[in-house]
Tab-separated table of C-alpha atoms in Angstrom:
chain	number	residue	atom	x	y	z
A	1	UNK	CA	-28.261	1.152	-24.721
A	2	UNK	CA	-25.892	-1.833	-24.571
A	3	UNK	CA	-23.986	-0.728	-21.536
A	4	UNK	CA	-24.005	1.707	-18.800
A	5	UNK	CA	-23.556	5.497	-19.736
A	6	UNK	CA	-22.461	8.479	-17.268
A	7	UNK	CA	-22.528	11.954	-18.131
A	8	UNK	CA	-20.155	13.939	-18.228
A	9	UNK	CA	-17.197	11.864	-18.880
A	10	UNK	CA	-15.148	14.762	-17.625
A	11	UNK	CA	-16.090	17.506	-15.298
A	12	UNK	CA	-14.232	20.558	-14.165
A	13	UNK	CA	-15.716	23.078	-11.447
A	14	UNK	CA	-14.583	25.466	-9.275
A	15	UNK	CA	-14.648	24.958	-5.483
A	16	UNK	CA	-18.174	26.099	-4.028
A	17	UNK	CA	-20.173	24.812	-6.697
A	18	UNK	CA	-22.451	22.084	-7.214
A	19	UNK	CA	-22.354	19.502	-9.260
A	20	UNK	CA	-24.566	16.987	-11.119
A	21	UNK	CA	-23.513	13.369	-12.283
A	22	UNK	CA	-25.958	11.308	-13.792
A	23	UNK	CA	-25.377	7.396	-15.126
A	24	UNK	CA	-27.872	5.561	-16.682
A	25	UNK	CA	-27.586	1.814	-16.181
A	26	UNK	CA	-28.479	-1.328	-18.895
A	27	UNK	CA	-31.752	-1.538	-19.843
A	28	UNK	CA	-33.471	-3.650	-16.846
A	29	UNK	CA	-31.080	-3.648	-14.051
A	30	UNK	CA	-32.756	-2.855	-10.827
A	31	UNK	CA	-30.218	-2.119	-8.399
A	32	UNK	CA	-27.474	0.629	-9.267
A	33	UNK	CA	-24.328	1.569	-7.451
A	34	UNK	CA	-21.955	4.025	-6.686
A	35	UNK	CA	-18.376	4.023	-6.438
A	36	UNK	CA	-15.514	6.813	-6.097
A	37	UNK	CA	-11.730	6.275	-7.283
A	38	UNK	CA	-9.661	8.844	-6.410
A	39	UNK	CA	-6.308	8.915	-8.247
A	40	UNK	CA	-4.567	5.533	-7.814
A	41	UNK	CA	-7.190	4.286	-5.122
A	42	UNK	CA	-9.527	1.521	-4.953
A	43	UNK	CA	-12.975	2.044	-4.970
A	44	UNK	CA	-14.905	3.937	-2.114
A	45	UNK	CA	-18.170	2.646	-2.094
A	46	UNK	CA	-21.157	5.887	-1.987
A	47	UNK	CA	-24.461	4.566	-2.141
A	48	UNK	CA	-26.846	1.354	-3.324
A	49	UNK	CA	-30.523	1.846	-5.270
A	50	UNK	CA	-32.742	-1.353	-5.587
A	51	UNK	CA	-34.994	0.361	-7.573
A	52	UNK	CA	-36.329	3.868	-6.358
A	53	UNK	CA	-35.121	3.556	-3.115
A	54	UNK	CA	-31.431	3.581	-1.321
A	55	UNK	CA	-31.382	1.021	1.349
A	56	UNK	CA	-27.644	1.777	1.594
A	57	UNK	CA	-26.252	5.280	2.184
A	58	UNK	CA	-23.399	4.528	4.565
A	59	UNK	CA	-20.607	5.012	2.266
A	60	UNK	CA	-21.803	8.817	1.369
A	61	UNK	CA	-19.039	10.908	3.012
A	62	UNK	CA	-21.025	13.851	3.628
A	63	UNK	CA	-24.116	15.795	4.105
A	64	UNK	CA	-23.044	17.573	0.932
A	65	UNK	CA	-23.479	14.437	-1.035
A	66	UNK	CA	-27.202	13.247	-2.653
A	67	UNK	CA	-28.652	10.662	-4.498
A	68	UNK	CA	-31.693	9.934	-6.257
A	69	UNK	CA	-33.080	7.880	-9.062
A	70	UNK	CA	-36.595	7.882	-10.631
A	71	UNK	CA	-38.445	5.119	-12.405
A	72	UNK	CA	-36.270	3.025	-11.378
A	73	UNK	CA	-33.293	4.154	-14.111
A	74	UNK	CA	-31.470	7.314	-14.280
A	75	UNK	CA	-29.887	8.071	-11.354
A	76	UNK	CA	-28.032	11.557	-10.350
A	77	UNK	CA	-25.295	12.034	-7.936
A	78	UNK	CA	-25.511	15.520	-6.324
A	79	UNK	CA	-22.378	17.099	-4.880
A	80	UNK	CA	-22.771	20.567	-3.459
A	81	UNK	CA	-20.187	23.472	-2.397
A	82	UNK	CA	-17.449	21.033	-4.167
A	83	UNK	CA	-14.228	20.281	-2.158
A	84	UNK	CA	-10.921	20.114	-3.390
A	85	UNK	CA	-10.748	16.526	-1.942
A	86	UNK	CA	-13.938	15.561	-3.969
A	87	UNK	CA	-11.735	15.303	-7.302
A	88	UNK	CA	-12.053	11.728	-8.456
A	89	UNK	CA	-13.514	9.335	-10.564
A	90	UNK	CA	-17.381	8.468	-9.752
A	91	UNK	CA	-18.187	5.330	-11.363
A	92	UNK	CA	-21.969	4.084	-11.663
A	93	UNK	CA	-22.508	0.103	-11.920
A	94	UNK	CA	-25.608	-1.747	-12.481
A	95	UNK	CA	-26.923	-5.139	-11.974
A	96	UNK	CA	-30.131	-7.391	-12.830
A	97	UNK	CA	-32.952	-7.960	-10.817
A	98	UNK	CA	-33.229	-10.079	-7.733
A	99	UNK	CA	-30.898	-12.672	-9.072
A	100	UNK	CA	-27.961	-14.794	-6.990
A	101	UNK	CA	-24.286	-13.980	-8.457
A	102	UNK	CA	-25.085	-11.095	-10.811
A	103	UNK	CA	-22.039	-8.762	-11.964
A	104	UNK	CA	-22.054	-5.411	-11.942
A	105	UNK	CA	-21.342	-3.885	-15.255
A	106	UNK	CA	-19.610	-0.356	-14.777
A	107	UNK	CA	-19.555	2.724	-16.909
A	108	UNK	CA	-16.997	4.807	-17.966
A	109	UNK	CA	-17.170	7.044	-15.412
A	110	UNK	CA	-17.023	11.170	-14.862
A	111	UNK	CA	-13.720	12.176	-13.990
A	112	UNK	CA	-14.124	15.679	-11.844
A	113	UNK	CA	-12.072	17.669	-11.101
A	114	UNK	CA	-12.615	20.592	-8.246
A	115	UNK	CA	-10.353	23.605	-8.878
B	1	UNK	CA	-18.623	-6.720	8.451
B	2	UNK	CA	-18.196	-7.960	4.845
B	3	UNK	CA	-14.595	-7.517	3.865
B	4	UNK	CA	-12.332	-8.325	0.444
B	5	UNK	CA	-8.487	-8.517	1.609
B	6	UNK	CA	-6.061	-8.628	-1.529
B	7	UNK	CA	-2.455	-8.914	-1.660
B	8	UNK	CA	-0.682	-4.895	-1.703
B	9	UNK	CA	0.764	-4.126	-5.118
B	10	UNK	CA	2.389	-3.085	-7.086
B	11	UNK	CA	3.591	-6.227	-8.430
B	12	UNK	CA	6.015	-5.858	-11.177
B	13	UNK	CA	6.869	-9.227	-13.431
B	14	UNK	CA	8.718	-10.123	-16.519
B	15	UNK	CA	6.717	-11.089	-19.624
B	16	UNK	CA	5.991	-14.668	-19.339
B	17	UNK	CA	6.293	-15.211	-15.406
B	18	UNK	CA	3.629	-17.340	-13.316
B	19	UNK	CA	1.067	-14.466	-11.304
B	20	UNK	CA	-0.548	-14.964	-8.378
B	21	UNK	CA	-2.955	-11.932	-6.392
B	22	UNK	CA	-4.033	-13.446	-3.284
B	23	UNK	CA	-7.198	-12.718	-2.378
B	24	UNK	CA	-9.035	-13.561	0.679
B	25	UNK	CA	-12.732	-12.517	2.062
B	26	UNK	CA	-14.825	-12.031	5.223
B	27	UNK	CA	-18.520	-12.752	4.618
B	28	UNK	CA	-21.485	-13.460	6.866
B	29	UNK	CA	-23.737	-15.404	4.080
B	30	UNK	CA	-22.351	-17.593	1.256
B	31	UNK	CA	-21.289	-14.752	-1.257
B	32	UNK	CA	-20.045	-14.853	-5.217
B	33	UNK	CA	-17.218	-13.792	-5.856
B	34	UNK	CA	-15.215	-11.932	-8.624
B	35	UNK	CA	-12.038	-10.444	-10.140
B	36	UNK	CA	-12.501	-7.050	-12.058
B	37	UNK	CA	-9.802	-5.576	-14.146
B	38	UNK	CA	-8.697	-2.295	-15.165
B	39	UNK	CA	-6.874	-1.130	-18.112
B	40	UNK	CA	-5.169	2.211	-18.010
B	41	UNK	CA	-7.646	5.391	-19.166
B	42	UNK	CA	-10.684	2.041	-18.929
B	43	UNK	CA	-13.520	1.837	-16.603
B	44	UNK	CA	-13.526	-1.993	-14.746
B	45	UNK	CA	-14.791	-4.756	-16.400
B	46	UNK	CA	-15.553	-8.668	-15.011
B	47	UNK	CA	-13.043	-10.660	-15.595
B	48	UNK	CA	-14.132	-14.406	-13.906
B	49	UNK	CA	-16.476	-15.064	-11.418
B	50	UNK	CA	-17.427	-17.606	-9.766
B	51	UNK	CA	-20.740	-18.965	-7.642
B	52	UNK	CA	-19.896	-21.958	-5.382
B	53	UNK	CA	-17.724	-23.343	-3.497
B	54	UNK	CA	-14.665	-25.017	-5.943
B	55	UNK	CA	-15.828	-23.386	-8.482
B	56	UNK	CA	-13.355	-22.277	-11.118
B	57	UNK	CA	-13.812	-19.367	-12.841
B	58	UNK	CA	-11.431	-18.594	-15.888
B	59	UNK	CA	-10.780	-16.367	-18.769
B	60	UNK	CA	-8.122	-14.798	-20.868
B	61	UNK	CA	-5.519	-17.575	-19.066
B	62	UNK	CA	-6.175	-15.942	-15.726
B	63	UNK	CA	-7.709	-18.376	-13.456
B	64	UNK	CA	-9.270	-18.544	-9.747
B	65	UNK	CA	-11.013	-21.005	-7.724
B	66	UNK	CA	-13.937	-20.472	-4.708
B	67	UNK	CA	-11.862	-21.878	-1.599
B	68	UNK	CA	-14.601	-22.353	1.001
B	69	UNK	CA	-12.158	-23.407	3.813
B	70	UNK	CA	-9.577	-20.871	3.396
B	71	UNK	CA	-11.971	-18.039	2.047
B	72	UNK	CA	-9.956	-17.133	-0.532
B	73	UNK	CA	-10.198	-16.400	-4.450
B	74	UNK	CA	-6.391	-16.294	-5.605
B	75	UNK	CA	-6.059	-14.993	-9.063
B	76	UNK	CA	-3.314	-17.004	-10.927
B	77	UNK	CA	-2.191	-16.754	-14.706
B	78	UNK	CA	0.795	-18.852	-15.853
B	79	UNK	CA	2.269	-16.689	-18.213
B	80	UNK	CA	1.761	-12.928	-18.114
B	81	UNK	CA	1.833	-10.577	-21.081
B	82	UNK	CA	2.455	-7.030	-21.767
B	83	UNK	CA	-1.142	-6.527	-22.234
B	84	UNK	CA	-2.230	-7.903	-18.610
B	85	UNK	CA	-0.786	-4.543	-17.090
B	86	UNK	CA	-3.456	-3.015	-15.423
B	87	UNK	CA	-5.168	-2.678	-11.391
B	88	UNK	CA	-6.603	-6.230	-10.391
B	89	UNK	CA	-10.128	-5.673	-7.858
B	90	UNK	CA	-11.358	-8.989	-5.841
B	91	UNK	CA	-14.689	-8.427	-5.412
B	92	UNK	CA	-17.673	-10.675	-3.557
B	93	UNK	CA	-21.449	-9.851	-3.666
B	94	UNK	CA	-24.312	-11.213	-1.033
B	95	UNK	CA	-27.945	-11.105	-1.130
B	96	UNK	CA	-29.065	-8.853	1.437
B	97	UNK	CA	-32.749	-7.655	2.565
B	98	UNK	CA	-33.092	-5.243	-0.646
B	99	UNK	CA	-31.090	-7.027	-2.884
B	100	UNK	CA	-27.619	-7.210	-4.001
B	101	UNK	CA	-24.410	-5.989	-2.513
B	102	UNK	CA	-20.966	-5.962	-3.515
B	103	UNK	CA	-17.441	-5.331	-1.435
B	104	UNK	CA	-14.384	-4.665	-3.754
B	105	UNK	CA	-10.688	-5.031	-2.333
B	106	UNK	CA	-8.503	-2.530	-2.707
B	107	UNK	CA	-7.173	-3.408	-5.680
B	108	UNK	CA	-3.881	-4.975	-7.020
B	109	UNK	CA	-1.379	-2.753	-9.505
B	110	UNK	CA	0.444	-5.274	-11.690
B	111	UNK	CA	2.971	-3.632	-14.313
B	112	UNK	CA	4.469	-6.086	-16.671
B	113	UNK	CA	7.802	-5.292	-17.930
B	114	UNK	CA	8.563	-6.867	-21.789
């Protein structure tokens, strides 16, 4: 595709359950990102993939949060027993491979929403 | 560690008035940096970037330039529009052992009034 896509776009649940996010970057891009912005916030960095693996996990606030991505694409954000305080925005970026002063490129992001 | 400072918002201008977000960075390499934009209800998209130092990077009349010495990226425009409200991010990205990694700022409301 031309851009970066993230399913859902909108999410509700109620408190307890888990959730899946997925985001599928540009064609290409090796290293994937993600972000959380919760309602008038800046962005809370998650986690880092270069490739398969995740060299950087420090930002996931939890035990309750996962990632993973296979072949080196689609990537799935795993929140389980939602939390209120996990309503936000969870954005998914991309960027090429090994390259100095790439962008990201962002998606739309899923907006959830934990009842 | 790594760390994008930006000027707290929200800044509120007139239609036409000069803009300034101050941005300023902590880095242990030689990063890029970048402004990102967001539109109400939009996800963020680049705005400028740029790679070196004095670098300018410029588009849609918004301009900032790579200060080495002073580590910062100031975002300037010289006549703001309507159309420019939205959340400003200053952003920088270093090569690191695995790759690529980015630090946004917090990010910069600015609501312009017609």
């Amino acid at each position: 595709g031309a851009g970066v896509s993230q399913s859902p776009s909108n999410k509700v649940t109620e408190k307890g359950k888990d959730v899946e996010l997925r985001c599928d970057p540009i064609s290409g891009h090796t290293a994937l990102y993600w972000y959380r912005q919760s309602l008038g916030q800046g962005l809370e960095f998650l986690i880092y993939f270069q490739g398969n693996s995740a060299p950087d996990k420090s930002g996931l606030p939890s035990d309750r949060f996962s990632a993973e991505r296979t072949g080196g694409s689609v990537s799935t954000l795993t929140i389980q027993r939602t939390q209120q305080e996990d309503s936000a925005v969870y954005l998914c970026a991309s960027s090429a491979p090994l390259a100095w002063s790439y962008e990201q490129y962002f998606g739309p992001g899923t907006r959830l929403t934990v009842t | 560690g790594d760390s994008v400072t930006q000027m707290e918002g929200p800044v509120t201008l007139s239609e036409e008035a000069f803009l300034t977000i101050n941005c300023t960075y902590t880095a242990t390499g030689y990063p890029s940096l970048f402004w990102y934009v967001q539109y109400p209800g939009e996800g963020l998209q680049l705005l400028l970037k740029a790679t070196k130092a004095d670098d300018k990077g410029s588009n849609k009349g918004f301009e900032a330039t790579y200060r080495k010495e002073t580590t910062s990226f100031h975002l300037e425009k010289g006549s703001v529009q309507v159309s420019d409200s939205a959340v400003y991010f200053c952003a920088l990205s270093l090569r690191d052992n695995y790759g690529q990694n980015f630090v946004f700022g917090p990010g910069t409301r600015l609501s312009v009034l017609p």
